[in-house]
CSV table of C-alpha atoms in Angstrom, one decimal:
chain,number,residue,atom,x,y,z
A,1,MET,CA,0.0,0.0,0.0
A,2,THR,CA,1.3,3.5,-0.9
A,3,SER,CA,1.6,5.7,2.1
A,4,LEU,CA,0.6,9.4,2.1
A,5,MET,CA,4.2,10.4,2.3
A,6,GLU,CA,5.1,8.2,-0.7
A,7,ARG,CA,2.2,9.7,-2.7
A,8,ILE,CA,3.2,13.3,-1.8
A,9,SER,CA,6.9,12.5,-2.6
A,10,GLU,CA,6.1,11.0,-5.9
A,11,ARG,CA,3.8,13.9,-6.8
A,12,ALA,CA,6.6,16.3,-6.0
A,13,ARG,CA,9.0,14.3,-8.2
A,14,GLU,CA,6.6,14.5,-11.1
A,15,LEU,CA,6.0,18.2,-10.6
A,16,HIS,CA,9.7,18.8,-10.0
A,17,VAL,CA,9.1,20.5,-6.7
A,18,PRO,CA,12.0,20.6,-4.3
A,19,LEU,CA,9.9,19.3,-1.3
A,20,ASN,CA,13.0,18.0,0.6
A,21,ILE,CA,16.0,20.3,1.3
A,22,HIS,CA,19.2,19.4,3.0
A,23,LEU,CA,20.7,22.7,4.2
A,24,ASN,CA,24.3,22.4,5.3
A,25,LEU,CA,25.3,25.4,7.4
A,26,THR,CA,29.0,24.7,7.8
A,27,TRP,CA,31.7,22.2,6.9
A,28,LYS,CA,33.4,22.8,10.3
A,29,CYS,CA,33.1,20.1,12.9
A,30,ASN,CA,34.6,19.4,16.3
A,31,GLU,CA,34.7,15.7,15.6
A,32,ARG,CA,36.8,13.8,13.0
A,33,CYS,CA,34.7,10.7,12.3
A,34,VAL,CA,36.8,8.2,10.4
A,35,HIS,CA,33.9,7.4,8.0
A,36,CYS,CA,32.8,10.9,7.3
A,37,TYR,CA,32.4,12.0,3.6
A,38,GLU,CA,32.9,15.7,4.2
A,39,ASP,CA,36.0,17.9,4.1
A,40,HIS,CA,36.0,19.8,7.4
A,41,GLU,CA,38.9,21.9,6.4
A,42,ALA,CA,37.1,23.4,3.4
A,43,VAL,CA,37.7,27.1,3.2
A,44,ALA,CA,34.7,28.3,1.3
A,45,GLY,CA,33.0,30.9,3.4
A,46,ASP,CA,29.8,30.0,5.2
A,47,MET,CA,26.7,32.0,4.2
A,48,SER,CA,25.9,34.8,6.6
A,49,THR,CA,22.7,34.8,8.6
A,50,ALA,CA,21.1,37.2,6.1
A,51,GLU,CA,22.1,35.0,3.1
A,52,VAL,CA,20.7,31.9,4.7
A,53,LYS,CA,17.4,33.7,5.4
A,54,HIS,CA,17.2,34.9,1.8
A,55,VAL,CA,17.8,31.3,0.7
A,56,LEU,CA,15.0,30.0,3.0
A,57,ASP,CA,12.6,32.6,1.5
A,58,GLN,CA,13.4,31.3,-2.0
A,59,LEU,CA,13.0,27.7,-0.9
A,60,ALA,CA,9.6,28.3,0.7
A,61,GLU,CA,8.5,30.1,-2.5
A,62,ALA,CA,9.7,27.0,-4.5
A,63,GLY,CA,7.5,24.7,-2.4
A,64,ALA,CA,10.1,23.2,-0.1
A,65,LEU,CA,8.6,21.8,3.1
A,66,PHE,CA,10.9,19.3,4.7
A,67,LEU,CA,14.1,21.0,5.8
A,68,THR,CA,17.0,19.1,7.3
A,69,ILE,CA,19.6,21.4,8.8
A,70,SER,CA,23.1,19.8,9.2
A,71,GLY,CA,26.8,20.4,8.9
A,72,GLY,CA,29.6,19.8,9.8
A,73,GLU,CA,28.4,20.5,13.3
A,74,ILE,CA,25.5,23.0,13.3
A,75,MET,CA,26.1,24.0,16.9
A,76,LEU,CA,29.3,25.8,15.8
A,77,ARG,CA,27.0,28.4,14.1
A,78,ARG,CA,26.2,31.0,16.7
A,79,ASP,CA,23.1,32.0,14.7
A,80,LEU,CA,21.7,28.5,14.5
A,81,MET,CA,18.6,29.2,16.7
A,82,GLU,CA,17.9,32.5,14.7
A,83,ILE,CA,18.0,30.5,11.5
A,84,VAL,CA,15.8,27.7,12.9
A,85,ALA,CA,13.3,30.3,14.2
A,86,TYR,CA,13.2,31.9,10.8
A,87,ALA,CA,12.7,28.6,9.1
A,88,ARG,CA,9.8,27.8,11.4
A,89,SER,CA,8.2,31.2,10.8
A,90,LEU,CA,8.1,30.1,7.1
A,91,LEU,CA,6.4,26.9,8.2
A,92,PHE,CA,9.2,24.6,7.3
A,93,ASP,CA,9.2,21.1,8.9
A,94,VAL,CA,12.6,21.2,10.5
A,95,VAL,CA,14.9,18.3,11.4
A,96,LEU,CA,18.3,19.0,12.9
A,97,LYS,CA,21.4,16.8,12.6
A,98,THR,CA,24.0,17.2,15.3
A,99,ASN,CA,26.5,15.3,17.3
A,100,GLY,CA,25.1,17.0,20.4
A,101,THR,CA,28.4,17.5,22.1
A,102,MET,CA,28.0,21.2,22.4
A,103,LEU,CA,24.2,21.2,23.1
A,104,ARG,CA,23.4,23.1,26.3
A,105,ASP,CA,20.2,22.8,28.3
A,106,GLN,CA,19.1,26.2,27.0
A,107,ASP,CA,19.6,25.0,23.4
A,108,ALA,CA,17.4,22.0,24.1
A,109,ALA,CA,14.7,24.3,25.6
A,110,GLU,CA,14.8,26.5,22.5
A,111,ILE,CA,14.7,23.6,20.1
A,112,ALA,CA,11.5,22.4,21.9
A,113,ARG,CA,10.0,25.9,21.9
A,114,LEU,CA,10.6,26.4,18.2
A,115,GLY,CA,8.7,23.2,17.2
A,116,VAL,CA,11.6,21.4,15.6
A,117,ARG,CA,10.1,18.0,14.7
A,118,GLN,CA,13.1,15.9,15.3
A,119,VAL,CA,16.8,16.0,16.2
A,120,ASN,CA,19.1,13.3,14.8
A,121,ILE,CA,22.1,12.5,16.9
A,122,SER,CA,24.9,10.3,15.6
A,123,ILE,CA,25.9,7.4,17.9
A,124,TYR,CA,28.4,4.9,16.8
A,125,SER,CA,28.6,2.4,19.6
A,126,TYR,CA,27.0,1.3,22.9
A,127,ASN,CA,30.0,2.5,24.8
A,128,ALA,CA,32.5,5.3,25.0
A,129,GLU,CA,35.4,3.2,23.8
A,130,GLY,CA,33.8,2.3,20.5
A,131,HIS,CA,32.1,5.6,19.9
A,132,ASP,CA,35.1,7.8,20.6
A,133,ALA,CA,37.3,5.6,18.4
A,134,VAL,CA,35.1,6.7,15.5
A,135,THR,CA,34.8,10.4,16.3
A,136,LEU,CA,38.4,10.7,17.5
A,137,LEU,CA,37.1,13.1,20.1
A,138,PRO,CA,37.6,11.8,23.7
A,139,GLY,CA,34.6,12.2,25.8
A,140,SER,CA,32.2,12.6,22.9
A,141,PHE,CA,30.1,9.6,23.7
A,142,ALA,CA,29.2,10.9,27.2
A,143,ARG,CA,28.4,14.4,25.8
A,144,SER,CA,26.3,13.0,22.9
A,145,ILE,CA,24.3,10.8,25.3
A,146,GLU,CA,23.8,13.7,27.7
A,147,ALA,CA,22.5,15.7,24.8
A,148,ILE,CA,19.9,13.0,24.0
A,149,ARG,CA,18.8,13.0,27.7
A,150,ARG,CA,18.6,16.9,27.7
A,151,LEU,CA,16.5,17.0,24.6
A,152,LYS,CA,14.2,14.2,25.9
A,153,ARG,CA,13.7,16.1,29.1
A,154,HIS,CA,12.4,19.1,27.1
A,155,GLY,CA,10.1,16.8,25.1
A,156,VAL,CA,12.0,16.9,21.8
A,157,ASN,CA,11.7,13.9,19.5
A,158,VAL,CA,15.2,12.4,19.1
A,159,ASP,CA,16.4,9.7,16.7
A,160,MET,CA,19.8,8.1,17.0
A,161,ARG,CA,21.5,7.6,13.7
A,162,THR,CA,24.1,4.8,13.4
A,163,PRO,CA,26.0,3.9,10.3
A,164,LEU,CA,26.9,0.2,10.4
A,165,MET,CA,30.5,-0.5,9.7
A,166,GLU,CA,33.0,-3.4,10.2
A,167,SER,CA,33.8,-2.0,13.6
A,168,ASN,CA,30.3,-1.8,15.0
A,169,GLY,CA,28.2,-4.1,12.8
A,170,ARG,CA,27.8,-6.9,15.2
A,171,ASP,CA,27.1,-4.5,18.1
A,172,PHE,CA,23.7,-3.4,16.8
A,173,PRO,CA,21.7,-5.3,19.4
A,174,LYS,CA,23.6,-3.5,22.2
A,175,ILE,CA,23.1,-0.1,20.4
A,176,GLN,CA,19.3,-1.0,20.2
A,177,ALA,CA,19.3,-1.6,23.9
A,178,LEU,CA,21.0,1.7,24.5
A,179,ALA,CA,18.4,3.5,22.4
A,180,ALA,CA,15.6,1.7,24.3
A,181,GLU,CA,17.1,2.8,27.6
A,182,LEU,CA,17.2,6.4,26.4
A,183,GLY,CA,13.7,6.2,25.0
A,184,VAL,CA,14.6,7.0,21.4
A,185,GLU,CA,14.4,5.3,18.1
A,186,VAL,CA,17.6,4.2,16.3
A,187,CYS,CA,18.1,4.2,12.5
A,188,PHE,CA,20.9,2.0,11.2
A,189,ASP,CA,22.4,2.4,7.7
A,190,PRO,CA,25.2,0.3,6.3
A,191,THR,CA,26.0,2.7,3.5
A,192,ILE,CA,29.4,4.3,3.9
A,193,PHE,CA,30.2,6.9,1.2
A,194,PRO,CA,33.6,7.8,-0.1
A,195,ARG,CA,34.7,11.4,0.7
A,196,THR,CA,33.0,13.7,-1.8
A,197,ASP,CA,36.3,15.4,-2.5
A,198,GLY,CA,38.0,12.1,-3.3
A,199,LYS,CA,40.5,12.5,-0.4
A,200,LEU,CA,41.1,10.2,2.6
A,201,ASN,CA,40.6,10.9,6.3
A,202,GLY,CA,44.2,10.8,7.3
A,203,ASP,CA,45.3,7.4,6.1
A,204,VAL,CA,41.8,6.0,6.1
A,205,ASN,CA,39.6,5.6,3.1
A,206,PRO,CA,36.0,5.6,4.5
A,207,THR,CA,35.0,2.9,2.0
A,208,SER,CA,37.4,0.5,3.7
A,209,LEU,CA,35.2,0.6,6.7
A,210,ARG,CA,32.2,-0.8,4.9
A,211,LEU,CA,30.4,-4.0,5.7
A,212,HIS,CA,30.7,-6.4,2.7
A,213,GLY,CA,29.5,-9.7,1.4
A,214,GLU,CA,28.3,-12.3,3.9
A,215,LYS,CA,28.4,-9.9,6.9
A,216,LEU,CA,26.2,-7.4,5.1
A,217,TYR,CA,23.9,-10.2,3.9
A,218,GLN,CA,23.5,-11.6,7.4
A,219,ILE,CA,22.9,-8.1,9.0
A,220,LEU,CA,20.2,-7.1,6.5
A,221,ARG,CA,18.4,-10.4,7.2
A,222,ASP,CA,18.7,-10.4,11.0
A,223,PRO,CA,15.2,-10.3,12.4
A,224,ARG,CA,16.4,-8.2,15.3
A,225,LEU,CA,17.3,-5.5,12.9
A,226,VAL,CA,14.6,-6.2,10.3
A,227,PRO,CA,11.5,-7.4,12.1
A,228,THR,CA,9.6,-7.4,8.8
A,229,ARG,CA,12.2,-9.6,7.1
A,230,GLU,CA,9.7,-11.5,5.0
A,231,GLU,CA,8.4,-8.3,3.5
A,232,PHE,CA,11.7,-6.4,3.5
A,233,CYS,CA,13.6,-9.3,1.8
A,234,ALA,CA,10.7,-10.3,-0.5
A,235,PRO,CA,11.7,-11.1,-4.2
A,236,PRO,CA,11.3,-7.9,-6.3
A,237,PRO,CA,8.1,-7.6,-8.4
A,238,SER,CA,8.5,-8.2,-12.1
A,239,ALA,CA,10.0,-5.3,-14.0
A,240,GLY,CA,7.0,-3.9,-15.9
A,241,GLN,CA,6.7,-0.7,-17.8
A,242,HIS,CA,5.6,1.1,-14.6
A,243,ALA,CA,8.9,0.3,-12.9
A,244,LEU,CA,10.9,1.6,-15.8
A,245,THR,CA,9.1,4.9,-15.9
A,246,GLN,CA,9.8,5.6,-12.2
A,247,PHE,CA,12.4,8.1,-11.1
A,248,PRO,CA,15.6,6.4,-9.7
A,249,CYS,CA,15.8,8.6,-6.6
A,250,GLY,CA,14.8,12.0,-5.4
A,251,ALA,CA,18.1,13.8,-6.0
A,252,GLY,CA,17.5,16.7,-8.3
A,253,ARG,CA,13.8,15.7,-8.6
A,254,ASN,CA,12.2,16.5,-5.3
A,255,HIS,CA,15.4,16.9,-3.2
A,256,ALA,CA,18.3,19.3,-3.2
A,257,HIS,CA,21.3,20.0,-1.1
A,258,ILE,CA,22.6,23.5,-0.4
A,259,GLY,CA,26.2,23.8,0.9
A,260,PRO,CA,27.5,26.3,3.5
A,261,ASP,CA,28.7,28.5,0.7
A,262,GLY,CA,25.4,28.4,-1.2
A,263,ALA,CA,26.5,25.7,-3.7
A,264,VAL,CA,23.6,23.6,-4.9
A,265,THR,CA,24.1,19.8,-5.5
A,266,PRO,CA,21.4,17.2,-6.1
A,267,CYS,CA,21.9,15.7,-2.6
A,268,SER,CA,24.5,16.0,0.2
A,269,LEU,CA,26.4,12.9,-1.1
A,270,TYR,CA,26.3,13.8,-4.8
A,271,PRO,CA,29.0,16.5,-5.4
A,272,MET,CA,27.8,17.6,-8.9
A,273,HIS,CA,27.8,21.4,-8.8
A,274,CYS,CA,24.6,22.7,-10.2
A,275,GLY,CA,24.9,26.4,-9.4
A,276,SER,CA,25.6,28.8,-6.5
A,277,LEU,CA,22.9,30.8,-4.6
A,278,ARG,CA,25.5,33.5,-4.3
A,279,GLU,CA,25.4,34.0,-8.0
A,280,SER,CA,21.9,32.8,-9.0
A,281,THR,CA,18.4,32.4,-7.5
A,282,PHE,CA,17.3,29.0,-6.4
A,283,ALA,CA,14.7,29.0,-9.2
A,284,GLU,CA,17.4,29.6,-11.8
A,285,VAL,CA,19.6,26.8,-10.4
A,286,TRP,CA,16.6,24.4,-10.2
A,287,ARG,CA,16.1,25.0,-14.0
A,288,SER,CA,19.8,24.5,-14.8
A,289,PRO,CA,20.9,21.9,-17.4
A,290,ALA,CA,22.4,19.7,-14.7
A,291,ILE,CA,19.2,19.5,-12.7
A,292,GLU,CA,17.0,19.3,-15.8
A,293,ARG,CA,19.0,16.2,-16.9
A,294,LEU,CA,18.2,14.5,-13.6
A,295,GLN,CA,14.6,15.5,-13.8
A,296,ARG,CA,14.3,13.8,-17.2
A,297,THR,CA,16.0,10.6,-16.2
A,298,ARG,CA,13.9,7.6,-15.4
A,299,LYS,CA,14.9,4.0,-14.6
A,300,ARG,CA,14.5,3.1,-18.3
A,301,ASP,CA,17.4,5.5,-19.1
A,302,LEU,CA,19.9,3.7,-16.9
A,303,PRO,CA,21.7,1.2,-19.1
A,304,VAL,CA,22.5,-1.3,-16.4
A,305,CYS,CA,19.7,-0.8,-13.9
A,306,SER,CA,17.0,-1.0,-16.6
A,307,THR,CA,18.1,-4.6,-17.3
A,308,CYS,CA,18.3,-5.6,-13.6
A,309,PRO,CA,15.8,-8.0,-12.1
A,310,ASN,CA,15.7,-5.8,-9.0
A,311,VAL,CA,14.7,-2.7,-10.9
A,312,ALA,CA,11.1,-2.6,-9.5
A,313,SER,CA,12.2,-2.6,-5.9
A,314,CYS,CA,15.6,-0.8,-6.0
A,315,ASP,CA,16.0,2.9,-5.8
A,316,PRO,CA,19.4,3.2,-7.3
A,317,CYS,CA,21.6,5.8,-5.6
A,318,ALA,CA,22.8,8.3,-8.3
A,319,ALA,CA,25.3,9.7,-5.8
A,320,LEU,CA,27.1,6.4,-5.3
A,321,ALA,CA,27.0,5.8,-9.1
A,322,TYR,CA,28.4,9.3,-9.7
A,323,LEU,CA,31.2,8.7,-7.2
A,324,GLU,CA,32.0,5.4,-8.9
A,325,GLY,CA,32.3,7.2,-12.2
A,326,ASP,CA,28.9,7.5,-13.9
A,327,ASP,CA,25.6,8.7,-12.4
A,328,ARG,CA,23.7,6.8,-15.1
A,329,GLY,CA,25.6,3.7,-14.4
A,330,ALA,CA,25.1,1.3,-11.5
A,331,SER,CA,27.0,1.4,-8.2
A,332,LEU,CA,28.5,-1.9,-7.2
A,333,VAL,CA,28.1,-1.0,-3.5
A,334,ASP,CA,24.4,-0.2,-4.1
A,335,CYS,CA,24.0,-3.5,-6.0
A,336,GLU,CA,25.6,-5.4,-3.2
A,337,LYS,CA,23.1,-3.9,-0.7
A,338,THR,CA,20.2,-4.7,-2.9
A,339,PHE,CA,21.5,-8.3,-3.3
A,340,ALA,CA,21.7,-8.6,0.5
A,341,ILE,CA,18.0,-7.8,0.6
A,342,THR,CA,16.5,-9.6,-2.4
A,343,GLY,CA,19.1,-12.4,-2.9
A,344,ILE,CA,19.2,-11.7,-6.6
A,345,PRO,CA,22.6,-10.4,-8.0
A,346,SER,CA,22.5,-7.4,-10.4
A,347,PRO,CA,24.0,-7.6,-13.9
A,348,LEU,CA,26.9,-5.4,-12.7
A,349,MET,CA,27.6,-7.9,-9.9
A,350,VAL,CA,27.6,-10.8,-12.3
A,351,ARG,CA,29.9,-8.9,-14.6
A,352,ASN,CA,32.3,-8.5,-11.6
A,353,GLY,CA,32.1,-12.1,-10.6
A,354,LEU,CA,30.0,-11.5,-7.5
A,355,PRO,CA,28.8,-12.9,-5.3
A,356,ALA,CA,32.0,-14.9,-4.9
B,1,MET,CA,-22.2,30.2,20.7
B,2,SER,CA,-19.4,31.2,18.4
B,3,VAL,CA,-16.4,28.9,17.8
B,4,TYR,CA,-13.0,30.4,17.1
B,5,ILE,CA,-10.1,28.6,15.4
B,6,ALA,CA,-6.4,29.4,15.1
B,7,ARG,CA,-3.6,27.6,13.3
B,8,SER,CA,-1.2,25.9,15.7
B,9,SER,CA,2.4,27.1,15.7
B,10,ALA,CA,3.5,23.4,16.1
B,11,ILE,CA,3.0,22.5,12.5
B,12,ALA,CA,4.7,22.8,9.2
B,13,ALA,CA,2.7,23.4,6.0
B,14,ARG,CA,3.1,24.0,2.3
B,15,SER,CA,0.8,23.9,-0.7
B,16,LEU,CA,1.6,21.3,-3.4
B,17,ASP,CA,-0.3,21.5,-6.6
B,18,GLY,CA,-3.3,23.1,-4.8
B,19,GLU,CA,-3.3,20.5,-1.9
B,20,MET,CA,-2.2,21.7,1.5
B,21,ILE,CA,0.3,19.4,3.2
B,22,ILE,CA,0.5,19.7,7.0
B,23,MET,CA,3.0,18.0,9.2
B,24,SER,CA,2.5,17.9,13.0
B,25,ALA,CA,5.7,18.7,14.8
B,26,ARG,CA,4.1,17.1,17.9
B,27,ASP,CA,3.7,13.6,16.6
B,28,SER,CA,5.0,13.6,13.0
B,29,THR,CA,1.5,12.9,11.6
B,30,LEU,CA,1.1,14.0,8.0
B,31,PHE,CA,-2.2,15.4,6.7
B,32,THR,CA,-3.4,16.7,3.4
B,33,LEU,CA,-6.3,19.1,3.2
B,34,ASN,CA,-8.8,19.3,0.4
B,35,GLU,CA,-9.7,22.6,-1.2
B,36,VAL,CA,-12.6,23.4,1.3
B,37,ALA,CA,-10.6,22.4,4.3
B,38,THR,CA,-7.6,24.5,3.1
B,39,GLU,CA,-9.8,27.6,2.9
B,40,ILE,CA,-10.9,27.1,6.5
B,41,TRP,CA,-7.4,26.4,7.7
B,42,LYS,CA,-6.0,29.5,5.9
B,43,ALA,CA,-8.7,31.7,7.4
B,44,ALA,CA,-8.1,30.3,11.0
B,45,ASP,CA,-6.8,33.6,12.5
B,46,GLY,CA,-8.2,33.1,16.0
B,47,VAL,CA,-10.5,36.1,15.8
B,48,THR,CA,-12.9,35.3,13.0
B,49,PRO,CA,-15.8,33.1,14.1
B,50,LEU,CA,-16.0,29.8,12.4
B,51,ASP,CA,-19.5,30.3,11.1
B,52,ARG,CA,-18.4,33.5,9.4
B,53,ILE,CA,-15.4,31.8,7.9
B,54,VAL,CA,-17.7,29.1,6.5
B,55,ARG,CA,-20.1,31.7,5.2
B,56,ASP,CA,-17.5,34.0,3.6
B,57,ARG,CA,-14.8,31.5,2.5
B,58,VAL,CA,-16.7,28.3,1.9
B,59,CYS,CA,-20.3,29.0,0.9
B,60,ALA,CA,-19.2,31.9,-1.3
B,61,GLN,CA,-17.0,29.6,-3.3
B,62,PHE,CA,-18.6,26.2,-3.1
B,63,GLU,CA,-22.1,25.1,-3.6
B,64,VAL,CA,-22.9,24.0,0.0
B,65,GLU,CA,-25.8,24.5,2.3
B,66,PRO,CA,-24.7,26.9,5.1
B,67,ASP,CA,-26.0,25.0,8.2
B,68,ALA,CA,-24.7,21.6,6.9
B,69,ALA,CA,-21.3,23.3,6.0
B,70,CYS,CA,-21.0,24.8,9.5
B,71,ALA,CA,-21.8,21.5,11.2
B,72,ASP,CA,-19.2,19.7,9.0
B,73,ALA,CA,-16.6,22.4,9.6
B,74,GLU,CA,-17.0,22.0,13.4
B,75,VAL,CA,-16.4,18.3,13.2
B,76,PHE,CA,-13.4,18.8,10.9
B,77,CYS,CA,-11.9,21.5,13.2
B,78,THR,CA,-12.4,19.3,16.3
B,79,GLN,CA,-10.6,16.5,14.5
B,80,LEU,CA,-7.7,18.8,13.6
B,81,ALA,CA,-7.6,20.2,17.1
B,82,GLY,CA,-7.2,16.6,18.4
B,83,HIS,CA,-4.0,16.3,16.3
B,84,GLY,CA,-2.7,19.7,17.5
B,85,ILE,CA,-3.1,21.2,14.0
B,86,LEU,CA,-5.7,23.8,15.1
B,87,LEU,CA,-6.5,25.5,18.3
B,88,ILE,CA,-10.3,25.7,19.0
B,89,SER,CA,-12.1,27.9,21.6
B,90,ASP,CA,-15.4,29.5,22.4
B,91,ARG,CA,-13.6,32.8,22.6
B,92,PRO,CA,-11.1,34.7,20.4
B,93,ILE,CA,-7.6,33.2,20.5
B,94,GLU,CA,-5.0,35.7,21.3
B,95,SER,CA,-1.8,33.7,20.5
B,96,LYS,CA,0.2,34.5,17.5
B,97,THR,CA,-0.8,32.6,14.4
B,98,GLU,CA,1.9,32.1,11.6
B,99,ALA,CA,0.9,33.3,8.2
B,100,ALA,CA,-0.6,30.6,6.0
B,101,PRO,CA,1.6,29.5,3.1
């Protein structure tokens, strides 16, 4: 059954309305997470408060509703609450992404007062040793957990966000127990992206931290993680014409990312520069050739994905494909994840001799 | 007795292709309002009585019988109030209402 959210989202894709916006306020961060895809040393100047407000005015005019505000670390922006208040005055649905390490009690109270719908806090382990080994910031686990407790005390809806990697993959039941103790939901994701600037984090390539093969397969079929396994891992429907006319994902169709310097990309993980809001209006960028090309693309236009038996149930990630060389191609990482769910290898996997 | 309605500040809202989408920040419930309901919601300024909103904004635009429309509107507003989308009172509501999108 199609949910109301799915219906609205599909309608926005058809009408090319940027319903979902990811607004990144700064690249700066006080943590140095080993798996992070961002460049925290980027020197491009962050937009001023006035510039951000002007962007929000344009986004509201364009029909944007769901606004995710993230960084870097958003609490490093002294004007964060002013920006959130302005977004709420424009009736945006606001979700904040933060590590919480700098969140004070008065911030939690203000977030509650402003009607922020949800705060996402990244937690990488059930204990300090595992979490701090990812963030490389000693004491960060205790501070992030305290932020969750503060927000909960003020009645704010909090979600823990946990990327699953080699280092923490088998710990997910303990992380679930931690979330239950804190009274919050936890969302796991095994997708680890390469850095969008192609560099490494020190000597570490984030992609080397990914769960692969049998481990990924077992985790995505573990009933403790996927209670609806029968439905989640069901064989894909046959690939009819309807599947082929669907959009691959929302990037550039009903979703856009705006960087701290006003640069617009189709999503936060898809570093294809489409324009700058310091030089053009959002409406102009949203009509740019790069965005228009995405808007025209359907699954039938993807040479590999259109021939894949998983095409009806897979939403191929154009960002991963782009970072692997061709946003109309398929991503091997994406294919492996879909294989772990459906048990059916994609043509790209077969071509690469997978599964071994 | 008059009924007054005001838009809650704990919501997000945007019009998509003529359909009003409303998200409750309180419980993440998503709603869509049809054309008539959108007219009432937009006019919910806290100081205009509901029966006048129905008469001026609904009966003037849609072919509906006023008494039945008022009764339906009260039921609809009570339902939205239950989800925290609208505030409803038997006296004018002083609190600030955000501008409708």
